[in-house]
mmCIF file of C-alpha atoms in Angstrom:
data_model
loop_
_atom_site.group_PDB
_atom_site.id
_atom_site.type_symbol
_atom_site.label_atom_id
_atom_site.label_comp_id
_atom_site.label_asym_id
_atom_site.label_seq_id
_atom_site.Cartn_x
_atom_site.Cartn_y
_atom_site.Cartn_z
ATOM 1 C CA UNK A 1 0.148 0.003 -0.075
ATOM 2 C CA UNK A 2 1.112 3.534 -1.154
ATOM 3 C CA UNK A 3 0.370 5.747 1.854
ATOM 4 C CA UNK A 4 -0.663 5.747 5.801
ATOM 5 C CA UNK A 5 -3.863 7.110 5.060
ATOM 6 C CA UNK A 6 -4.513 4.072 2.646
ATOM 7 C CA UNK A 7 -3.437 1.566 5.054
ATOM 8 C CA UNK A 8 -5.432 3.294 7.720
ATOM 9 C CA UNK A 9 -8.260 2.796 5.925
ATOM 10 C CA UNK A 10 -8.048 -0.253 5.112
ATOM 11 C CA UNK A 11 -7.696 -1.174 9.109
ATOM 12 C CA UNK A 12 -11.262 0.158 9.862
ATOM 13 C CA UNK A 13 -12.399 -0.896 6.576
ATOM 14 C CA UNK A 14 -11.925 -4.434 7.112
ATOM 15 C CA UNK A 15 -12.324 -4.493 10.689
ATOM 16 C CA UNK A 16 -16.203 -2.875 10.054
ATOM 17 C CA UNK A 17 -17.078 -5.730 7.823
ATOM 18 C CA UNK A 18 -15.628 -8.427 10.166
ATOM 19 C CA UNK A 19 -17.729 -7.044 12.741
ATOM 20 C CA UNK A 20 -21.047 -6.289 10.677
ATOM 21 C CA UNK A 21 -21.104 -10.209 8.928
ATOM 22 C CA UNK A 22 -22.730 -12.311 12.117
ATOM 23 C CA UNK A 23 -21.704 -16.115 12.397
ATOM 24 C CA UNK A 24 -24.632 -17.305 11.511
ATOM 25 C CA UNK A 25 -24.528 -15.579 7.837
ATOM 26 C CA UNK A 26 -21.152 -17.339 7.492
ATOM 27 C CA UNK A 27 -22.119 -20.110 8.181
ATOM 28 C CA UNK A 28 -20.574 -20.521 11.889
ATOM 29 C CA UNK A 29 -22.229 -21.536 14.785
ATOM 30 C CA UNK A 30 -22.373 -18.264 17.499
ATOM 31 C CA UNK A 31 -21.707 -20.205 20.482
ATOM 32 C CA UNK A 32 -22.452 -19.041 23.893
ATOM 33 C CA UNK A 33 -19.142 -17.645 25.007
ATOM 34 C CA UNK A 34 -18.594 -15.349 21.659
ATOM 35 C CA UNK A 35 -17.586 -11.797 22.671
ATOM 36 C CA UNK A 36 -17.072 -10.326 19.484
ATOM 37 C CA UNK A 37 -20.094 -8.727 17.516
ATOM 38 C CA UNK A 38 -18.917 -10.306 14.350
ATOM 39 C CA UNK A 39 -16.375 -12.845 12.953
ATOM 40 C CA UNK A 40 -13.127 -13.566 14.472
ATOM 41 C CA UNK A 41 -9.843 -12.918 12.185
ATOM 42 C CA UNK A 42 -9.338 -16.783 12.862
ATOM 43 C CA UNK A 43 -12.567 -17.428 11.202
ATOM 44 C CA UNK A 44 -12.079 -14.975 8.501
ATOM 45 C CA UNK A 45 -8.672 -16.607 7.614
ATOM 46 C CA UNK A 46 -10.139 -19.839 7.573
ATOM 47 C CA UNK A 47 -12.727 -19.401 4.888
ATOM 48 C CA UNK A 48 -10.429 -17.307 2.955
ATOM 49 C CA UNK A 49 -8.274 -20.354 3.173
ATOM 50 C CA UNK A 50 -4.810 -18.072 4.125
ATOM 51 C CA UNK A 51 -3.036 -18.012 7.089
ATOM 52 C CA UNK A 52 -4.097 -16.390 10.754
ATOM 53 C CA UNK A 53 -1.204 -14.628 11.061
ATOM 54 C CA UNK A 54 -0.922 -13.120 7.125
ATOM 55 C CA UNK A 55 -4.812 -12.490 7.366
ATOM 56 C CA UNK A 56 -3.935 -10.382 10.909
ATOM 57 C CA UNK A 57 -1.063 -8.611 9.331
ATOM 58 C CA UNK A 58 -3.374 -7.422 6.513
ATOM 59 C CA UNK A 59 -5.787 -5.912 8.721
ATOM 60 C CA UNK A 60 -3.288 -4.333 10.322
ATOM 61 C CA UNK A 61 -2.186 -2.444 7.033
ATOM 62 C CA UNK A 62 1.155 -4.234 7.463
ATOM 63 C CA UNK A 63 3.091 -3.918 4.106
ATOM 64 C CA UNK A 64 2.964 -7.802 3.194
ATOM 65 C CA UNK A 65 2.329 -9.025 -0.487
ATOM 66 C CA UNK A 66 -1.160 -9.517 -1.434
ATOM 67 C CA UNK A 67 -2.357 -11.224 -4.136
ATOM 68 C CA UNK A 68 -5.459 -10.731 -6.480
ATOM 69 C CA UNK A 69 -6.683 -14.410 -5.775
ATOM 70 C CA UNK A 70 -6.406 -14.218 -2.126
ATOM 71 C CA UNK A 71 -7.989 -10.698 -1.957
ATOM 72 C CA UNK A 72 -10.918 -12.076 -3.952
ATOM 73 C CA UNK A 73 -11.199 -15.054 -1.199
ATOM 74 C CA UNK A 74 -11.146 -12.475 1.558
ATOM 75 C CA UNK A 75 -14.250 -10.401 -0.096
ATOM 76 C CA UNK A 76 -16.085 -13.739 -0.596
ATOM 77 C CA UNK A 77 -15.268 -14.504 3.158
ATOM 78 C CA UNK A 78 -16.200 -11.382 4.268
ATOM 79 C CA UNK A 79 -19.192 -11.432 1.799
ATOM 80 C CA UNK A 80 -18.246 -8.010 0.547
ATOM 81 C CA UNK A 81 -21.050 -6.268 -2.235
ATOM 82 C CA UNK A 82 -19.309 -5.327 -5.256
ATOM 83 C CA UNK A 83 -18.929 -2.128 -4.375
ATOM 84 C CA UNK A 84 -17.174 -2.780 -1.360
ATOM 85 C CA UNK A 85 -15.207 -5.405 -3.287
ATOM 86 C CA UNK A 86 -13.961 -3.002 -5.398
ATOM 87 C CA UNK A 87 -13.153 -0.392 -2.645
ATOM 88 C CA UNK A 88 -11.015 -3.089 -1.405
ATOM 89 C CA UNK A 89 -8.927 -3.751 -4.800
ATOM 90 C CA UNK A 90 -8.717 -0.134 -5.081
ATOM 91 C CA UNK A 91 -7.121 0.520 -1.585
ATOM 92 C CA UNK A 92 -5.001 -2.483 -2.526
ATOM 93 C CA UNK A 93 -3.627 -1.068 -5.795
ATOM 94 C CA UNK A 94 -5.039 -3.898 -7.155
ATOM 95 C CA UNK A 95 -6.985 -5.273 -10.464
ATOM 96 C CA UNK A 96 -9.621 -7.948 -9.772
ATOM 97 C CA UNK A 97 -8.868 -10.736 -11.723
ATOM 98 C CA UNK A 98 -12.869 -12.065 -12.065
ATOM 99 C CA UNK A 99 -13.219 -9.962 -14.542
ATOM 100 C CA UNK A 100 -17.207 -10.003 -15.616
ATOM 101 C CA UNK A 101 -18.640 -9.952 -19.713
ATOM 102 C CA UNK A 102 -19.469 -6.173 -20.872
ATOM 103 C CA UNK A 103 -21.947 -7.215 -22.585
ATOM 104 C CA UNK A 104 -25.324 -8.483 -20.639
ATOM 105 C CA UNK A 105 -27.827 -10.277 -22.091
ATOM 106 C CA UNK A 106 -31.305 -9.312 -20.381
ATOM 107 C CA UNK A 107 -33.574 -12.585 -19.510
ATOM 108 C CA UNK A 108 -36.459 -12.898 -22.037
ATOM 109 C CA UNK A 109 -38.911 -12.152 -19.021
ATOM 110 C CA UNK A 110 -37.919 -8.735 -18.691
ATOM 111 C CA UNK A 111 -38.756 -7.560 -22.181
ATOM 112 C CA UNK A 112 -42.350 -8.950 -21.336
ATOM 113 C CA UNK A 113 -42.651 -7.011 -18.139
ATOM 114 C CA UNK A 114 -41.604 -3.459 -20.294
ATOM 115 C CA UNK A 115 -44.298 -4.365 -22.514
ATOM 116 C CA UNK A 116 -46.770 -5.042 -20.442
ATOM 117 C CA UNK A 117 -46.024 -2.175 -17.890
ATOM 118 C CA UNK A 118 -48.229 0.720 -18.321
ATOM 119 C CA UNK A 119 -46.048 3.673 -18.105
ATOM 120 C CA UNK A 120 -42.576 4.265 -19.310
ATOM 121 C CA UNK A 121 -39.731 1.856 -18.196
ATOM 122 C CA UNK A 122 -36.275 1.234 -19.734
ATOM 123 C CA UNK A 123 -33.023 -1.038 -18.861
ATOM 124 C CA UNK A 124 -29.922 0.534 -18.737
ATOM 125 C CA UNK A 125 -26.641 -1.624 -18.563
ATOM 126 C CA UNK A 126 -23.255 -0.667 -16.079
ATOM 127 C CA UNK A 127 -22.228 2.070 -18.260
ATOM 128 C CA UNK A 128 -25.954 3.652 -19.098
ATOM 129 C CA UNK A 129 -25.918 2.044 -22.408
ATOM 130 C CA UNK A 130 -29.790 1.726 -23.034
ATOM 131 C CA UNK A 131 -30.813 -2.050 -23.132
ATOM 132 C CA UNK A 132 -34.553 -2.301 -23.881
ATOM 133 C CA UNK A 133 -37.533 -0.009 -23.416
ATOM 134 C CA UNK A 134 -41.252 -0.004 -23.794
ATOM 135 C CA UNK A 135 -43.360 2.107 -26.094
ATOM 136 C CA UNK A 136 -43.857 4.766 -23.285
ATOM 137 C CA UNK A 137 -40.124 5.064 -22.830
ATOM 138 C CA UNK A 138 -39.807 5.491 -26.490
ATOM 139 C CA UNK A 139 -42.350 8.206 -26.935
ATOM 140 C CA UNK A 140 -40.743 9.962 -23.962
ATOM 141 C CA UNK A 141 -37.078 9.861 -24.682
ATOM 142 C CA UNK A 142 -37.076 9.356 -28.482
ATOM 143 C CA UNK A 143 -34.426 6.589 -28.092
ATOM 144 C CA UNK A 144 -32.335 6.128 -31.632
ATOM 145 C CA UNK A 145 -33.102 9.605 -32.866
ATOM 146 C CA UNK A 146 -29.545 10.790 -31.695
ATOM 147 C CA UNK A 147 -26.417 9.564 -33.496
ATOM 148 C CA UNK A 148 -22.871 9.318 -32.987
ATOM 149 C CA UNK A 149 -20.386 7.258 -31.249
ATOM 150 C CA UNK A 150 -22.252 7.374 -27.940
ATOM 151 C CA UNK A 151 -26.172 7.700 -29.608
ATOM 152 C CA UNK A 152 -27.458 4.657 -27.466
ATOM 153 C CA UNK A 153 -25.886 5.863 -23.869
ATOM 154 C CA UNK A 154 -28.440 7.540 -21.676
ATOM 155 C CA UNK A 155 -25.710 9.886 -19.636
ATOM 156 C CA UNK A 156 -24.186 11.100 -23.038
ATOM 157 C CA UNK A 157 -27.571 12.533 -24.305
ATOM 158 C CA UNK A 158 -28.794 13.692 -20.952
ATOM 159 C CA UNK A 159 -25.534 16.292 -21.501
ATOM 160 C CA UNK A 160 -25.429 16.070 -25.496
ATOM 161 C CA UNK A 161 -28.963 15.980 -26.559
ATOM 162 C CA UNK A 162 -30.403 18.943 -27.085
ATOM 163 C CA UNK A 163 -33.674 17.402 -26.849
ATOM 164 C CA UNK A 164 -32.869 15.718 -24.239
ATOM 165 C CA UNK A 165 -31.777 18.025 -22.095
ATOM 166 C CA UNK A 166 -35.211 19.946 -22.709
ATOM 167 C CA UNK A 167 -36.622 16.750 -20.867
ATOM 168 C CA UNK A 168 -35.564 18.178 -17.186
ATOM 169 C CA UNK A 169 -36.334 21.567 -15.639
ATOM 170 C CA UNK A 170 -34.135 20.842 -13.090
ATOM 171 C CA UNK A 171 -31.458 19.611 -15.270
ATOM 172 C CA UNK A 172 -28.654 19.823 -12.303
ATOM 173 C CA UNK A 173 -30.749 17.821 -9.709
ATOM 174 C CA UNK A 174 -31.192 15.243 -12.304
ATOM 175 C CA UNK A 175 -27.988 14.697 -13.775
ATOM 176 C CA UNK A 176 -26.109 14.507 -10.013
ATOM 177 C CA UNK A 177 -28.505 11.763 -9.306
ATOM 178 C CA UNK A 178 -27.743 9.746 -12.376
ATOM 179 C CA UNK A 179 -23.963 10.660 -12.195
ATOM 180 C CA UNK A 180 -24.366 9.476 -8.803
ATOM 181 C CA UNK A 181 -25.872 6.166 -9.658
ATOM 182 C CA UNK A 182 -23.209 6.067 -12.736
ATOM 183 C CA UNK A 183 -20.268 6.408 -10.038
ATOM 184 C CA UNK A 184 -21.128 3.997 -7.691
ATOM 185 C CA UNK A 185 -21.467 1.416 -11.095
ATOM 186 C CA UNK A 186 -17.858 2.283 -12.314
ATOM 187 C CA UNK A 187 -16.720 1.291 -8.543
ATOM 188 C CA UNK A 188 -17.868 -1.838 -8.746
ATOM 189 C CA UNK A 189 -16.820 -2.552 -12.433
ATOM 190 C CA UNK A 190 -13.328 -1.141 -12.082
ATOM 191 C CA UNK A 191 -12.396 -3.446 -14.859
ATOM 192 C CA UNK A 192 -14.369 -2.157 -17.132
ATOM 193 C CA UNK A 193 -13.078 -0.026 -19.598
ATOM 194 C CA UNK A 194 -15.806 1.840 -21.017
ATOM 195 C CA UNK A 195 -16.594 3.703 -18.157
ATOM 196 C CA UNK A 196 -13.326 5.455 -18.618
ATOM 197 C CA UNK A 197 -13.905 6.208 -22.462
ATOM 198 C CA UNK A 198 -16.942 7.477 -21.478
ATOM 199 C CA UNK A 199 -15.990 10.254 -19.192
ATOM 200 C CA UNK A 200 -13.022 11.095 -21.313
ATOM 201 C CA UNK A 201 -15.571 11.803 -24.446
ATOM 202 C CA UNK A 202 -17.899 13.644 -22.239
ATOM 203 C CA UNK A 203 -14.735 15.888 -20.317
ATOM 204 C CA UNK A 204 -13.753 16.586 -23.769
ATOM 205 C CA UNK A 205 -17.027 17.569 -25.098
ATOM 206 C CA UNK A 206 -18.974 19.167 -21.977
ATOM 207 C CA UNK A 207 -17.455 21.822 -19.629
ATOM 208 C CA UNK A 208 -20.943 21.062 -17.785
ATOM 209 C CA UNK A 209 -20.007 17.009 -16.972
ATOM 210 C CA UNK A 210 -16.673 18.628 -15.587
ATOM 211 C CA UNK A 211 -18.076 20.713 -13.039
ATOM 212 C CA UNK A 212 -20.582 18.013 -11.973
ATOM 213 C CA UNK A 213 -18.929 15.020 -12.123
ATOM 214 C CA UNK A 214 -15.920 17.060 -10.100
ATOM 215 C CA UNK A 215 -18.243 16.989 -7.333
ATOM 216 C CA UNK A 216 -17.979 13.233 -6.648
ATOM 217 C CA UNK A 217 -21.860 12.690 -5.863
ATOM 218 C CA UNK A 218 -23.010 9.442 -5.091
ATOM 219 C CA UNK A 219 -26.160 8.062 -5.252
ATOM 220 C CA UNK A 220 -28.146 4.944 -4.380
ATOM 221 C CA UNK A 221 -31.138 2.659 -6.242
ATOM 222 C CA UNK A 222 -33.994 4.483 -4.543
ATOM 223 C CA UNK A 223 -36.809 5.820 -5.696
ATOM 224 C CA UNK A 224 -36.978 9.597 -6.337
ATOM 225 C CA UNK A 225 -39.382 11.986 -7.814
ATOM 226 C CA UNK A 226 -38.585 14.077 -10.226
ATOM 227 C CA UNK A 227 -40.285 16.848 -12.542
ATOM 228 C CA UNK A 228 -40.171 16.128 -16.754
ATOM 229 C CA UNK A 229 -41.281 18.078 -19.453
ATOM 230 C CA UNK A 230 -42.280 16.904 -22.979
ATOM 231 C CA UNK A 231 -43.948 18.633 -25.621
ATOM 232 C CA UNK A 232 -46.422 15.921 -26.159
ATOM 233 C CA UNK A 233 -46.878 14.528 -22.303
ATOM 234 C CA UNK A 234 -46.665 17.834 -20.957
ATOM 235 C CA UNK A 235 -45.461 18.964 -17.678
ATOM 236 C CA UNK A 236 -44.808 15.314 -15.205
ATOM 237 C CA UNK A 237 -44.062 14.591 -11.939
ATOM 238 C CA UNK A 238 -42.347 11.215 -12.069
ATOM 239 C CA UNK A 239 -41.493 8.686 -9.100
ATOM 240 C CA UNK A 240 -38.518 6.843 -10.444
ATOM 241 C CA UNK A 241 -38.224 3.508 -9.249
ATOM 242 C CA UNK A 242 -34.659 1.938 -9.867
ATOM 243 C CA UNK A 243 -34.563 -1.799 -9.369
ATOM 244 C CA UNK A 244 -31.293 -3.951 -10.173
ATOM 245 C CA UNK A 245 -31.151 -6.903 -12.391
ATOM 246 C CA UNK A 246 -28.123 -9.456 -11.496
ATOM 247 C CA UNK A 247 -26.671 -12.195 -12.994
ATOM 248 C CA UNK A 248 -26.438 -15.481 -11.681
ATOM 249 C CA UNK A 249 -23.482 -14.490 -9.366
ATOM 250 C CA UNK A 250 -25.427 -11.827 -7.787
ATOM 251 C CA UNK A 251 -23.447 -9.266 -9.806
ATOM 252 C CA UNK A 252 -25.205 -5.976 -10.628
ATOM 253 C CA UNK A 253 -25.507 -5.783 -14.645
ATOM 254 C CA UNK A 254 -28.077 -3.735 -15.454
ATOM 255 C CA UNK A 255 -31.040 -1.355 -13.535
ATOM 256 C CA UNK A 256 -34.524 -1.263 -14.535
ATOM 257 C CA UNK A 257 -36.061 2.264 -14.267
ATOM 258 C CA UNK A 258 -39.706 1.929 -13.808
ATOM 259 C CA UNK A 259 -41.744 5.479 -14.025
ATOM 260 C CA UNK A 260 -44.986 5.987 -11.975
ATOM 261 C CA UNK A 261 -47.355 9.520 -11.887
ATOM 262 C CA UNK A 262 -46.664 11.119 -9.023
ATOM 263 C CA UNK A 263 -49.889 13.671 -9.009
ATOM 264 C CA UNK A 264 -53.495 13.103 -11.100
ATOM 265 C CA UNK A 265 -52.250 15.467 -14.235
ATOM 266 C CA UNK A 266 -48.998 12.680 -14.805
ATOM 267 C CA UNK A 267 -51.630 10.086 -14.460
ATOM 268 C CA UNK A 268 -53.830 11.383 -17.120
ATOM 269 C CA UNK A 269 -50.883 12.494 -19.064
ATOM 270 C CA UNK A 270 -49.969 8.364 -19.212
ATOM 271 C CA UNK A 271 -53.206 7.319 -19.963
ATOM 272 C CA UNK A 272 -53.910 9.938 -22.854
ATOM 273 C CA UNK A 273 -50.785 9.501 -24.279
ATOM 274 C CA UNK A 274 -51.084 5.061 -23.823
ATOM 275 C CA UNK A 275 -54.539 5.636 -25.723
ATOM 276 C CA UNK A 276 -52.414 7.237 -28.659
ATOM 277 C CA UNK A 277 -50.311 4.297 -28.910
ATOM 278 C CA UNK A 278 -52.840 1.889 -29.234
ATOM 279 C CA UNK A 279 -54.886 3.826 -31.574
ATOM 280 C CA UNK A 280 -51.499 4.180 -33.375
ATOM 281 C CA UNK A 281 -50.909 -0.146 -33.068
ATOM 282 C CA UNK A 282 -54.360 -0.583 -34.090
ATOM 283 C CA UNK A 283 -54.535 1.567 -37.290
ATOM 284 C CA UNK A 284 -50.924 -0.291 -38.517
ATOM 285 C CA UNK A 285 -52.525 -3.591 -38.023
ATOM 286 C CA UNK A 286 -55.310 -2.629 -39.702
#
């Protein structure tokens, strides 16, 4: 490790995660004589298949040799989240060995869920490329109407597509929320070069992106209420629900965005556009 600050943070981080993991969650008996709230050091070492002395030195922040494979086993032993694991590797200056696929195929059922949902809904991969959407979301965002190397990227369009920017009456807060989720995704997937390619392109193209990105804002995948404006939909107040989509290894690969009306006017607008879309579909099939 390069700095004393990193070593201090590593000690605090490992101890906190060890204390937070209940023995039962790791498949270990608690026993009547346990004094620690979480796992003991020797238990973490056994689960990670490393020596107790070596793990103790690691947790103490000593200058020892640490391989990516050993650090991965420690992350699994402590049941770290993808973000926590990425942070642990960053503290050690290592690259994860279990590099995930950059392209993720959505489960077929998700396409059916999007089709049946009666309000705008769409799915972004970790770097915010649009993977799928329903007709209401297509009407709201005009997916595919913008060109360039990042034409399918939701974040790029938010900053660089004039028509897309007009959707956000409070652009700064909306952009910060997107950037906060994007930053969390990058922390969870530090091995994916697409993040840096997009960041460098936006740094070159948008001074506004540079200013907002430098705030280092983070945001969880929780529901937020945001204002929108669209020439056809009108003024909208939307509950935006974000749900992670995970692969078989329980790693987040995409995020589903489901919009719901936050007031009666928005509900009426969604219903009106839905009727219009149904009428257009009927006319096309006639």
